[in-house]
Amino acid sequence: MKSLVIAEKPSVARDIARVLHCQKKLNGALEGSRYIVTWALGHLVTLADPEDYDKKYKEWKLDALPMMPKKMELVVIRQTAKQYNAVKTLLFRQDVNDIIIATDAGREGELVARWILEKSGCRKPIKRLWISSVTDKAIRDGFAHLKDGREYDNLYAAAVSRAEADWLVGINATRALTCKYNAQLSCGRVQTPTLAMIAKREEEIRSFKPEEYYCLSLLSGKVKWSWQDMKSGSFRTFSKERIDTIAQKIKEGKLTVTSVEKSAKKTYAPGLYDLTELQRDANRQFGFSAKETLNIMQRLYENHKVLTYPRTDSRYIGTDVVGTLKDRLRACSVGPYKKLAGSLIMKPLATNASFVNDKKVSDHHAIIPTEQFVQMEHMTNEEKKIYNLVVRRFLAVLYPPFEFEQTTLSAEACGEHFTAKGKIVISSGWKAVYENQFNEEDEDEAPESVLTDQTLPSLTKGEVYPIQNISVTSGKTKPPAPFNEATLLSAMENPVKYMESRDAKAAKTLGETGGLGTVATRADIIDKLFNSFLMEKRGKDIFVTSKARQLLKLVPEDLKKPELTADWEMRLSRIAKGSLKKETFLNDINAYTVDIIQEIKAADGTFRHDNLTNTKCPECGKRMLAVNGKNSRMLVCQDRECGHRETISRTSNARCPKCHKKMELYVKSGEDTFICPCGYREKLSAFKNRREKEGAGVNKKDVQRYLKQQQKEAEVPINNPFASAFANLKIDE
């Protein structure tokens, strides 16, 4: 008898099949002596659309809402039906004794496999492979310690509850808004609060009134001193009269050193990466979107196998991983990391609770390198950047703390208080991993609110110095910065300050459950908001569109609040732990759905397209809407049933030869043209000719072709004639 292994993707299935020695190719599977390995393609099965329950739902009508199926039905996704049928055939093979679920170890991964089993009607025994990386060693260890599938029944119940609740609330509310206001309006418990946060930030920026403030500094005893308000501790004042009075008062005075405080300090490396933190840093440093970072991480996990599972919300590793740390260091001891990793390999590793904590590891531990040997020459430039972030963070936590001596000087002049500070580095510690260039700036920290370090001479308490170079500077308070992808991810992860209620329990739940969305879904949510033209980018900053502002006025209040997600996640977590019944939760969701549909029906708001153009849709003849996509400008038909759209221009990676900014490629009936904000224009053909003359680098296809050729050559024996001769040589025993 054989076991059927169901992986989530073909690439993972191939790795498992290789380790299990399954080499015989079947339709959508690989077979060996003990195992058959097949795969899904993400979800093969999903919840049925409304029209599958009743034909009347095919036409969107307000009076047909809410749609409340008595039992949620599953349907096979048409695009991947061929693979589903292949898996179903294998499930019912006579020689298949049990099923091993090897999909991603998490709530959604459980759903992928269980829905296939549910739809097919398979009732064979289930075992579960639960691993955080797809290296050969991890797969072998996982198969040596397979778990009983019944242990994950509650996790499956939580996954189904989440999917059915999102269907009931999301589809009903979206249809109600769209029918009521005759516009393509969508809402959901995660995307709508996310929009509300951005709109709230924009309102804060609009209503912000800048105030002028003043700072005072002076030079005395070869030290730059800053005036400090003794009551508030601030280094600035909003009264010009006060700062001028102080400047006049100390003009002829002397400065007396009142204290010299020296203290040894140390700072520890920042924590290991979870997906959200990695997406934030990748956006700050390289401008990668959350979706791009996730896709790159997925390739490093699945194809290169050099990093562990990406969709994790933990920044810790368990004690079981500590024993493998040196193997991981040896694997990544290449190129720029060779010296850094080498110094750790040669001595005992110091681990501590700042990154090793079993209680803080959820389904998966933090993102760290695997034990797989690294070949960086096979990585793209983008993959190298993400790999570099993860490896340096991994090395940093294993290095000793950064140690320095902090000196704080206080002085008094004419009754006013002055301060200066400096530090002397004792040991670079973990900062050596970042070549002492680690950026610790807090984006919300006002630069004038902290003292800058300087090299200080040796001063003693009680010394008196003449005052020189009194300088009064002024500035204006700044509004909060608009969201970019990095700061939006932070707000989604910790949306507590955007809660209208000050419910401590809900705030605690949001903190414990990871905020709005999950590490696995946030990138898709942001992308969806761009693609539905509810958000747009201006430079790196994100703003809501007119459509989104109107939507937020029309949508039920509850759907705009992060508290709704807090409540859901808290209850889903209880279902996963077995302390709440799925049916209880879904009964409450049914009642909630009825309430919000009644609220939408009773509302008296209006929706107006304020981005109508005079261009008519070639399909239906109605006027089209001008919209800004994530990286493009488009015309979209206002009729949701027509759905025609065409691209006007898109931001390219081509740089202007004059100002070196990115140019937009305008799509025209004649020839496409690059246009730069500085006014420079260039036709596509002229651009290609110029690049050829400049000797531009090869494109990605050329690189891939070259790498494949190199791989083929590496597989061919070096001495071909001899190899052929020996292969044909027959030796009688």
Short mmCIF file of C-alpha atoms in Angstrom, two decimals, residues 154 570-582 584:
data_model
loop_
_atom_site.label_atom_id
_atom_site.label_comp_id
_atom_site.label_asym_id
_atom_site.label_seq_id
_atom_site.Cartn_x
_atom_site.Cartn_y
_atom_site.Cartn_z
CA ASN A 154 -9.89 22.73 14.71
CA MET A 570 -10.07 36.53 18.56
CA ARG A 571 -12.98 34.16 17.87
CA LEU A 572 -11.20 32.36 15.01
CA SER A 573 -8.26 31.80 17.34
CA ARG A 574 -10.65 30.24 19.87
CA ILE A 575 -12.08 27.95 17.14
CA ALA A 576 -8.52 26.84 16.24
CA LYS A 577 -7.90 26.04 19.92
CA GLY A 578 -11.20 24.14 20.22
CA SER A 579 -12.81 26.51 22.76
CA LEU A 580 -15.49 27.89 20.39
CA LYS A 581 -17.81 26.06 17.97
CA LYS A 582 -17.68 27.02 14.29
CA THR A 584 -21.78 29.61 16.97
#
